[in-house]
mmCIF file of C-alpha atoms in Angstrom:
data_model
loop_
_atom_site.group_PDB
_atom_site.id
_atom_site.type_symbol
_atom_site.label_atom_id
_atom_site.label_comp_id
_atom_site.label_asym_id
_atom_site.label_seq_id
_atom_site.Cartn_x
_atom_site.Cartn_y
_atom_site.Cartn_z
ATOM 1 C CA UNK A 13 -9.887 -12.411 1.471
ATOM 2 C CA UNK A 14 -7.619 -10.063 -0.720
ATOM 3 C CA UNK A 15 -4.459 -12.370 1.167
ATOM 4 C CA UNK A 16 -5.631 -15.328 0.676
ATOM 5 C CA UNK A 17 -6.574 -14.541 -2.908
ATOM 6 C CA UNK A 18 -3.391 -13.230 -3.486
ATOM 7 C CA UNK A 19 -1.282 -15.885 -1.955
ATOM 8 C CA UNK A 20 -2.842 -18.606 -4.259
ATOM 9 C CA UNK A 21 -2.719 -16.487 -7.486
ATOM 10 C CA UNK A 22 1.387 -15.909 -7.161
ATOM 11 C CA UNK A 23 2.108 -19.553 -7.530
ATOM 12 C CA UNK A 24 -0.600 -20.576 -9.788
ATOM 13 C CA UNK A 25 0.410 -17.650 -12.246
ATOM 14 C CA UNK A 26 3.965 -18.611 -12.174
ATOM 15 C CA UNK A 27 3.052 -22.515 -13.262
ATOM 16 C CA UNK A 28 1.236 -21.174 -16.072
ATOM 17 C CA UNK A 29 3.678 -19.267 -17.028
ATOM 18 C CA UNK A 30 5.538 -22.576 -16.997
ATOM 19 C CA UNK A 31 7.744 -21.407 -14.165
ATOM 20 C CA UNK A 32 9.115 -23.720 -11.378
ATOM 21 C CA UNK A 33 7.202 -22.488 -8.540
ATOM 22 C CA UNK A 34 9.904 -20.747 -5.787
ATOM 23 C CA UNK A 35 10.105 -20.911 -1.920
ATOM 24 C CA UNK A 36 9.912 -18.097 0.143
ATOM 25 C CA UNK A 37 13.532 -18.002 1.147
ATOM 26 C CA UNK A 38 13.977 -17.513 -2.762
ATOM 27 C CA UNK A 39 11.350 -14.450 -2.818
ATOM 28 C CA UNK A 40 12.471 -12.793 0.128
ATOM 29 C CA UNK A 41 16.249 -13.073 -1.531
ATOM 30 C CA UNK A 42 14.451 -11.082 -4.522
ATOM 31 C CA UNK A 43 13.067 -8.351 -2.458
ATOM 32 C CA UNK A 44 14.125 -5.057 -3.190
ATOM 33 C CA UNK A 45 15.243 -2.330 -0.711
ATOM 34 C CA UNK A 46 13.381 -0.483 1.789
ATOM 35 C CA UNK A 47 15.435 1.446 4.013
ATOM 36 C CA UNK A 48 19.363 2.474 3.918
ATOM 37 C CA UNK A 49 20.717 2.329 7.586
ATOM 38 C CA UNK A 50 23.887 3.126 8.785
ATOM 39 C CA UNK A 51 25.907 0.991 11.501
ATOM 40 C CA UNK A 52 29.380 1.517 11.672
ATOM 41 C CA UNK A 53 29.826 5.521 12.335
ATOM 42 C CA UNK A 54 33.361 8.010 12.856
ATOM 43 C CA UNK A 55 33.969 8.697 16.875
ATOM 44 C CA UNK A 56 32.668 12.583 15.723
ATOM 45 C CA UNK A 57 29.127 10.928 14.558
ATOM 46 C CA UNK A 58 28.468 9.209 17.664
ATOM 47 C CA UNK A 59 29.410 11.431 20.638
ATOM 48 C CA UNK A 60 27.275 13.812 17.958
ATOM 49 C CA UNK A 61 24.587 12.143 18.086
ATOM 50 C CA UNK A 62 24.368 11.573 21.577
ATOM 51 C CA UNK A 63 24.947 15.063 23.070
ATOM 52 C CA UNK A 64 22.207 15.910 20.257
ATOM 53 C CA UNK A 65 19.920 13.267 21.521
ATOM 54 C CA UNK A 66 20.190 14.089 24.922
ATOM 55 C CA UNK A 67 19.447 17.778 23.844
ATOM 56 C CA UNK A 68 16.186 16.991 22.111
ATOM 57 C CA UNK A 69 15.203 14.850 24.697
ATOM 58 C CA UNK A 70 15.302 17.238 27.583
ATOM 59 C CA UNK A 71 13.503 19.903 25.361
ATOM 60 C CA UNK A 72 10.773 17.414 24.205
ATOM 61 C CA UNK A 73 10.280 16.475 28.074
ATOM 62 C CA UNK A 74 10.328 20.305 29.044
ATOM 63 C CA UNK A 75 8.211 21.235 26.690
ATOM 64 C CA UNK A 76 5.920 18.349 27.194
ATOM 65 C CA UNK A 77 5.758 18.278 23.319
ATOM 66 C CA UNK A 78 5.374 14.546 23.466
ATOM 67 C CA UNK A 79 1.541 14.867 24.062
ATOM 68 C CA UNK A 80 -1.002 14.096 21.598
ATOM 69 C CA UNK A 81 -3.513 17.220 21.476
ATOM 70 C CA UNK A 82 -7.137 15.789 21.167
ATOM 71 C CA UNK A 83 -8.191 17.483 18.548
ATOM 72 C CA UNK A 84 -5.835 16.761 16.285
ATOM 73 C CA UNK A 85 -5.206 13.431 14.169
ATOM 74 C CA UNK A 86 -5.722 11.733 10.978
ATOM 75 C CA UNK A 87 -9.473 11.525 10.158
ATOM 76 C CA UNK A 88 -9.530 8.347 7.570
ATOM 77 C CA UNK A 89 -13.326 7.913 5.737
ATOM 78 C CA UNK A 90 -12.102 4.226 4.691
ATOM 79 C CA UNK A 91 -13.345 1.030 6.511
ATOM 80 C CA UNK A 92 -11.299 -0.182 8.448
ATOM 81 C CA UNK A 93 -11.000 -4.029 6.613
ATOM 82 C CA UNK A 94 -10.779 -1.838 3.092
ATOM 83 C CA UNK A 95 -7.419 -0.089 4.910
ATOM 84 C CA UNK A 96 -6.127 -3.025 6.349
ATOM 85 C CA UNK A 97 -6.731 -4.902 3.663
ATOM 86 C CA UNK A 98 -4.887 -2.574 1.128
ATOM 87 C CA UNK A 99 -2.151 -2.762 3.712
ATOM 88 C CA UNK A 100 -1.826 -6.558 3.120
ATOM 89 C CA UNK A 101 -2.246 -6.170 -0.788
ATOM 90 C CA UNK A 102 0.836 -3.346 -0.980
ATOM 91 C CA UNK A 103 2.428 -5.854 1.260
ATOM 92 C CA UNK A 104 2.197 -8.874 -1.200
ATOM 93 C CA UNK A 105 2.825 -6.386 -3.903
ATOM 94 C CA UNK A 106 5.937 -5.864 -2.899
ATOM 95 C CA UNK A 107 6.922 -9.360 -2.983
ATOM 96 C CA UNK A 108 4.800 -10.134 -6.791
ATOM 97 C CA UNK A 109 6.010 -6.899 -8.305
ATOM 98 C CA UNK A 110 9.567 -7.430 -7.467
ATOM 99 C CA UNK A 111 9.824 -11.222 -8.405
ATOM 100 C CA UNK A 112 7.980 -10.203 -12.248
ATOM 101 C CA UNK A 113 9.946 -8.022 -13.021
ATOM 102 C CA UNK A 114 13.351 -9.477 -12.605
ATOM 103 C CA UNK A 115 11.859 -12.469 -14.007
ATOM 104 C CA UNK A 116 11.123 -10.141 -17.259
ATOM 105 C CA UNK A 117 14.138 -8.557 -17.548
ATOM 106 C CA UNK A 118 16.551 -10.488 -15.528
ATOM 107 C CA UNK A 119 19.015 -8.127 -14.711
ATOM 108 C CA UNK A 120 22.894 -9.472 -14.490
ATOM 109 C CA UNK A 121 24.093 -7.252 -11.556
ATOM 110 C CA UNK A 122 22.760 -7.261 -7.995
ATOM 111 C CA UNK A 123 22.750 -3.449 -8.488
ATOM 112 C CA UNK A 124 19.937 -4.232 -11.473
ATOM 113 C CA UNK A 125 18.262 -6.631 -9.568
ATOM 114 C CA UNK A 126 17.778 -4.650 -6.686
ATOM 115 C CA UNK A 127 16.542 -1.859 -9.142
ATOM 116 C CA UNK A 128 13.967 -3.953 -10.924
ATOM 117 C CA UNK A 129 13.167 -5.122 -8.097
ATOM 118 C CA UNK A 130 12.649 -1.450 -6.550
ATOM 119 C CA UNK A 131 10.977 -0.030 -10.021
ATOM 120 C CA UNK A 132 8.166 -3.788 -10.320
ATOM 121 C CA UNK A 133 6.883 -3.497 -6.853
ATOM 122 C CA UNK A 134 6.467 0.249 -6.287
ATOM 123 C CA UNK A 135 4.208 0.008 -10.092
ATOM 124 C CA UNK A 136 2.205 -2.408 -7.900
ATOM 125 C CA UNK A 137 1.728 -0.517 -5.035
ATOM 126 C CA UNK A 138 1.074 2.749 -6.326
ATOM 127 C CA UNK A 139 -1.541 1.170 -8.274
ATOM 128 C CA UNK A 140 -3.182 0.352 -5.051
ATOM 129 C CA UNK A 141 -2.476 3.806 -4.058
ATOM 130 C CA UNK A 142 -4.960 5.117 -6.221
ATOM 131 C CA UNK A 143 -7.623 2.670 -5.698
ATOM 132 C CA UNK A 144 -7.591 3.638 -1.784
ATOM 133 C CA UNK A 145 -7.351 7.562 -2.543
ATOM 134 C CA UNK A 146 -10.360 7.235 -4.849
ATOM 135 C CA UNK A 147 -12.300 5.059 -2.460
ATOM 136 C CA UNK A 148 -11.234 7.752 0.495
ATOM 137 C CA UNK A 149 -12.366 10.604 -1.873
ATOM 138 C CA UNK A 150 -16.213 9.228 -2.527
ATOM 139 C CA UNK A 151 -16.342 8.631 1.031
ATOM 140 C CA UNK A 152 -15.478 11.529 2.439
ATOM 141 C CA UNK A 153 -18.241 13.243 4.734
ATOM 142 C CA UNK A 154 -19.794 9.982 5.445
ATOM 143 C CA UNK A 155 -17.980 9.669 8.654
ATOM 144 C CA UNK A 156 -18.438 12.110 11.222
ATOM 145 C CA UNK A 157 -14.835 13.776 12.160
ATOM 146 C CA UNK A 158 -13.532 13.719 15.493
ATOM 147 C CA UNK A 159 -9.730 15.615 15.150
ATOM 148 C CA UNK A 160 -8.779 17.577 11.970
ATOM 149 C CA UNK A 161 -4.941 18.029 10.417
ATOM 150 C CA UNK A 162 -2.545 21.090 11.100
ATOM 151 C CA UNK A 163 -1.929 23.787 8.514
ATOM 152 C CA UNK A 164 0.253 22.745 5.694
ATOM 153 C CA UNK A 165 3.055 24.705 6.658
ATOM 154 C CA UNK A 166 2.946 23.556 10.413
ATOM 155 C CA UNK A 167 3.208 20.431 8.992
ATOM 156 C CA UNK A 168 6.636 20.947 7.484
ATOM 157 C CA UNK A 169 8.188 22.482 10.434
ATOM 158 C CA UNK A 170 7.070 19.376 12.614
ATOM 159 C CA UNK A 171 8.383 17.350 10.325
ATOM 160 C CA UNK A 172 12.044 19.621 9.763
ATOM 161 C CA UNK A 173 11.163 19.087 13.884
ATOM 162 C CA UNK A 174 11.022 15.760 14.054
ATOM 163 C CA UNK A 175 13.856 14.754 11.544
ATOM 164 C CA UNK A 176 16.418 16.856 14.118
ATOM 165 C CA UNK A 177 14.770 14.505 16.794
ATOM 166 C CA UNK A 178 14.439 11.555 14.920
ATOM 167 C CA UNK A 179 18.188 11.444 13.255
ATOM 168 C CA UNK A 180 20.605 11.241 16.561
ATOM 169 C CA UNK A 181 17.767 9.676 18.932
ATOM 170 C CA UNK A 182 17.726 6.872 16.393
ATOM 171 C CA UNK A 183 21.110 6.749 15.692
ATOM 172 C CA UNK A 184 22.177 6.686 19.688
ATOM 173 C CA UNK A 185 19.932 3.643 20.752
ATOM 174 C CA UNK A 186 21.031 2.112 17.897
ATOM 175 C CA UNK A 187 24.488 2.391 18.892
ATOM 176 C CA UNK A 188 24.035 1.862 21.893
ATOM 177 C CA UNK A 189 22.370 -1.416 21.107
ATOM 178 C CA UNK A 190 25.468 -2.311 19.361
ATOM 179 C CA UNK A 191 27.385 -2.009 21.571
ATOM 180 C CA UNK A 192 25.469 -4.205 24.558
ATOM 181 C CA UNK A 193 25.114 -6.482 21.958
ATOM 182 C CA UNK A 194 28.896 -6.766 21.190
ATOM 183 C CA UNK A 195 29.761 -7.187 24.808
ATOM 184 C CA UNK A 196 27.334 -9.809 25.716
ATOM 185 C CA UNK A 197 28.408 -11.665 22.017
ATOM 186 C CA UNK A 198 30.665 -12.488 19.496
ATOM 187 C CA UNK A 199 28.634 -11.036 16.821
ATOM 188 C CA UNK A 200 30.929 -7.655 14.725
ATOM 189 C CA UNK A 201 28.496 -4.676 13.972
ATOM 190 C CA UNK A 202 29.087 -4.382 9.939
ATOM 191 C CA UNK A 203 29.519 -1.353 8.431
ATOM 192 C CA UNK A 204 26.711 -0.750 6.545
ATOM 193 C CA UNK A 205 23.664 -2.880 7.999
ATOM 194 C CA UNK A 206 21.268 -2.774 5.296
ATOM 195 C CA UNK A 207 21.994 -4.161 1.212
ATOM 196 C CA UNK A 208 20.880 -1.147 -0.321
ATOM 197 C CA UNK A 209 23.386 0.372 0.635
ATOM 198 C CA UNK A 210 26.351 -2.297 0.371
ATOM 199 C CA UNK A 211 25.065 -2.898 -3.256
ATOM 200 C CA UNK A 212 25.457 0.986 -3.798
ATOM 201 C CA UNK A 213 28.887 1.585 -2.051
ATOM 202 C CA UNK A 214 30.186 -0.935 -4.252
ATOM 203 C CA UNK A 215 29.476 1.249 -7.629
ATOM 204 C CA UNK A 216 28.121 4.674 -6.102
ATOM 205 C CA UNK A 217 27.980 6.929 -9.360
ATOM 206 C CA UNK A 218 26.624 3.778 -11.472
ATOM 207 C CA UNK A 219 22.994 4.323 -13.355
ATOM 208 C CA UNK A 220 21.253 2.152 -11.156
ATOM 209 C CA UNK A 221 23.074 3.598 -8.354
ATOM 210 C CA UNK A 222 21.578 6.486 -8.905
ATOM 211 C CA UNK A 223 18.629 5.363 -9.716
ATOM 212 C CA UNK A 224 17.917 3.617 -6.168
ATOM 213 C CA UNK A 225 19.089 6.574 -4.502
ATOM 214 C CA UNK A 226 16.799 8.761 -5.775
ATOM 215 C CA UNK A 227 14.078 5.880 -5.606
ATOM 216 C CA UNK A 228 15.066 5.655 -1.484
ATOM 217 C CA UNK A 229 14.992 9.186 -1.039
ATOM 218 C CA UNK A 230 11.691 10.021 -2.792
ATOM 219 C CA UNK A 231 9.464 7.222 -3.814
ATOM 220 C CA UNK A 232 10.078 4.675 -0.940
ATOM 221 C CA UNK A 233 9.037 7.503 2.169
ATOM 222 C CA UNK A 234 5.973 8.075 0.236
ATOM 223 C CA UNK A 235 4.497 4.127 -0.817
ATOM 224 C CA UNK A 236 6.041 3.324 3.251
ATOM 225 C CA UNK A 237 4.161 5.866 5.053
ATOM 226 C CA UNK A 238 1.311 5.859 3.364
ATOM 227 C CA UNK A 239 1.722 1.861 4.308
ATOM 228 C CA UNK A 240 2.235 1.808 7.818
ATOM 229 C CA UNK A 241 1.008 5.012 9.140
ATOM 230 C CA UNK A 242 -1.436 5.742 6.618
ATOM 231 C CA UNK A 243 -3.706 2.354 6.388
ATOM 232 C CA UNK A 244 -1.958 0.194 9.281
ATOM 233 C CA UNK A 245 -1.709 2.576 12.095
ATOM 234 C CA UNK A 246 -4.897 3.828 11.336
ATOM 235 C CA UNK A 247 -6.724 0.502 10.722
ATOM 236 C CA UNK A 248 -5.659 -0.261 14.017
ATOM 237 C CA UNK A 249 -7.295 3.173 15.390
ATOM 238 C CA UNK A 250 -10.572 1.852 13.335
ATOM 239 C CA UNK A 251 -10.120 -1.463 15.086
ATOM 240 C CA UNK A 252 -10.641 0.071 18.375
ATOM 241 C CA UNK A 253 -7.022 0.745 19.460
ATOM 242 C CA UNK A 254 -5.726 3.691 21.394
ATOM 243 C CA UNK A 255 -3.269 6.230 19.163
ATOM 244 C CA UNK A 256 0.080 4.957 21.090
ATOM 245 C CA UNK A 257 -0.958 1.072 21.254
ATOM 246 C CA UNK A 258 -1.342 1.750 17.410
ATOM 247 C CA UNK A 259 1.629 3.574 16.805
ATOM 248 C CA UNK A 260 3.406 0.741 18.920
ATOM 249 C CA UNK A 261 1.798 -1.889 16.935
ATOM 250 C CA UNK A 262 2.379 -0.345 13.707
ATOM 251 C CA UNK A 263 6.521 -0.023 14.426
ATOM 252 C CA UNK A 264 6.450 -3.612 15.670
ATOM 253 C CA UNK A 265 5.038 -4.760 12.074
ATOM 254 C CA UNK A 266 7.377 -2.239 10.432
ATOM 255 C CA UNK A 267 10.662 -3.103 11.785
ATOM 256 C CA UNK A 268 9.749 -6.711 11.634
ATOM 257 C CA UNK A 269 8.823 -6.384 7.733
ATOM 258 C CA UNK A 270 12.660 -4.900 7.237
ATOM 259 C CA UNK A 271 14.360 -8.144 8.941
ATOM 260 C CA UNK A 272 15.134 -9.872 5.228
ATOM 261 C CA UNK A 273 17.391 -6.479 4.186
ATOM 262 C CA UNK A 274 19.481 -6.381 7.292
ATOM 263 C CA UNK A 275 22.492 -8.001 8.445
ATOM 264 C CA UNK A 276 21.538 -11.600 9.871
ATOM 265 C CA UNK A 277 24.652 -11.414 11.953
ATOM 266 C CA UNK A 278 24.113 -8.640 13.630
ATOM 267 C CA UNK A 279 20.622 -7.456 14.026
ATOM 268 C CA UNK A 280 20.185 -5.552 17.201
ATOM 269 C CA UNK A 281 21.542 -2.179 16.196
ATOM 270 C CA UNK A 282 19.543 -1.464 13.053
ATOM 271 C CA UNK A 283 16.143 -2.748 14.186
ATOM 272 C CA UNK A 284 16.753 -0.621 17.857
ATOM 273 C CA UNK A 285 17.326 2.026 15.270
ATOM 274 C CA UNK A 286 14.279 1.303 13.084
ATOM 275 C CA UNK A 287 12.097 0.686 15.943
ATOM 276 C CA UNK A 288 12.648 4.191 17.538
ATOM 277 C CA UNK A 289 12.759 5.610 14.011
ATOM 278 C CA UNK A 290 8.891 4.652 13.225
ATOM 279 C CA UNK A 291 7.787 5.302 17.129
ATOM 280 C CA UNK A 292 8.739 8.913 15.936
ATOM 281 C CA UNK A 293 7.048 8.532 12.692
ATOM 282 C CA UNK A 294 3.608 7.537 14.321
ATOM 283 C CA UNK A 295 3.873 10.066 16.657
ATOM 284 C CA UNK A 296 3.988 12.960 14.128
ATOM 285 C CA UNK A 297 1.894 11.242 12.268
ATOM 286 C CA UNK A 298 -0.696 11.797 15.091
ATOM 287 C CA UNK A 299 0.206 15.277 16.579
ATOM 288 C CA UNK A 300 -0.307 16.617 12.722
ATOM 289 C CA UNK A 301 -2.909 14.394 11.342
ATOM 290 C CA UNK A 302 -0.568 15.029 7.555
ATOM 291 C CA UNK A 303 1.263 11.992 6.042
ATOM 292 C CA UNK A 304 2.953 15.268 4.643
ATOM 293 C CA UNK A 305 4.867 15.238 7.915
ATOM 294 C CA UNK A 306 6.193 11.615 8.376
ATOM 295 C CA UNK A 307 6.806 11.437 4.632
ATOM 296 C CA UNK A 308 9.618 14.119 5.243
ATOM 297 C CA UNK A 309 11.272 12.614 8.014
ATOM 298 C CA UNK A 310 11.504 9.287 5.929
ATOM 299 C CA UNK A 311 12.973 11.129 3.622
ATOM 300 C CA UNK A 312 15.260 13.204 5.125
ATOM 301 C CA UNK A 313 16.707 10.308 7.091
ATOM 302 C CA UNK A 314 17.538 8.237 4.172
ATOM 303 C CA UNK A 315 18.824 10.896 2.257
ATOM 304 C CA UNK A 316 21.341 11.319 5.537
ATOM 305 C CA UNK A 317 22.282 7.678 5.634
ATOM 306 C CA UNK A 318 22.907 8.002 1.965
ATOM 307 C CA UNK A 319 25.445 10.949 3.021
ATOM 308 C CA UNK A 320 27.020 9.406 5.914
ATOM 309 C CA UNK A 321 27.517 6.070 3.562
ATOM 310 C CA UNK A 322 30.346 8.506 1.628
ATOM 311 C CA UNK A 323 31.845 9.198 5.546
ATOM 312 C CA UNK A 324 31.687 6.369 6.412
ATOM 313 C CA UNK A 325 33.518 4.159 3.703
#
């Protein structure tokens, strides 16, 4: 209902505003970043990343650290059609938010639309944010609790953990992708995959350079996870779905909702890269039952594609 609600209001508001309604090719042009992701990498990056990988593979399978304890998980008091409907409403956000406020301020550069873009829809969804706290807050105790989260400090070393994991195992099948894809097709591998960071490498120490930087590194991890593994993956557990068919439906949906930012010529790498990225993220999401802990890994990996952007160019 909150969808279909939403889909109808976009348009209607915008005629009268006395606006020319858009298409969706138009919107999804004005949608701001999500995720930097790195391509392209130096010779020293990529046999890096793969001894690494193969490193924290091995002790992950020794170690058997890939199981999912029973007794610990995310324990959600929300419905599950409250959840997944927030989930759709921070998903349409995105899309509203962004397209207001570059229609308010209309900036001149792509670097300012991007921005506006970035600063309209995150308003939006953190508004939603609260609305679902508060609702999980006067619910609490009314469902009975079947796992409880880690200690807060556990927490952080899973997800310090999971970012050494995450980084090079992400990084390798992505490259590796790349380069099946390049011998079974014409396509080139660009350097930088995703337009966050092209807009940024073209002005790097410009204000709203800056600005979506820091907005990447510290505001999009939070409104994301809280998104995906927060009230998707876990509206799916409330649906009836096992913990890995949820985490595997939840990456599905999230590398799927980054298609419009990355390269159209050459796709495979980054969304191999993505796809193992958020597989990680619902995993520690599930062995630590703290948003806390997926939240960091977000942010630690943009903040290193932001880093290898200066290697790289």
């Amino acid at each position: 209902m909150v969808a279909v609600i939403s889909v109808w209001v976009f348009p209607v508001s915008l005629v009268i505003a006395g606006q020319q309604p858009v298409t969706p090719e138009e919107i999804v042009g004005e949608l701001p970043p999500s995720d930097p992701l790195i391509t392209e990498s130096e010779p020293w990056l990529v046999v890096t990343s793969c001894v690494v990988a193969l490193a924290m593979s091995i002790l992950v399978l020794r170690r058997r650290l890939w199981v999912l304890p029973p007794g610990v998980g995310p324990s959600w008091a929300a419905r599950f059609e409250v959840m997944l409907g927030a989930w759709i409403a921070m998903l349409l956000s995105t899309m509203i938010g962004a397209f207001i406020a570059i229609q308010i301020f209309q900036p001149s550069t792509d670097l300012g639309l991007q921005g506006v873009g970035m600063l309209g829809s995150y308003l939006l969804q953190i508004v939603i944010l609260v609305v679902v706290v508060v609702d999980q807050w006067r619910n609490r105790g009314r469902s009975p609790r079947t796992t409880s989260p880690v200690g807060l400090s556990r927490a952080v070393l899973w997800g310090l953990f999971g970012f050494v994991v995450a980084l090079p195992v992400s990084q390798s099948l992505g490259m590796l992708a790349g380069l099946l894809q390049s011998f079974f097709s014409d396509a080139e591998t660009p350097v930088l995959a995703h337009d966050t960071l092209v807009a940024i490498s073209r002005d790097p120490w410009a204000g709203w350079s800056v600005t979506i930087s820091i907005l990447v590194i510290l505001v999009t991890p939070c409104l994301e996870e809280f998104a995906y593994r927060g009230l998707l993956q876990q509206g799916f557990r409330k649906l009836g779905s096992g913990r890995l068919s949820a985490i595997l439906l939840t990456s599905l949906m999230f590398v799927f909702m980054h298609v419009p930012n990355l390269d159209s010529g050459s796709m495979v790498e980054p969304l191999v890269a993505l796809l193992s990225l958020s597989l990680i993220l619902g995993w520690l999401y599930e062995r630590t039952g703290r948003l806390l802990t997926p939240i960091l890994v977000h942010a630690l990996f943009n903040a290193s594609n932001l880093l290898l952007m200066s290697f790289t160019l």
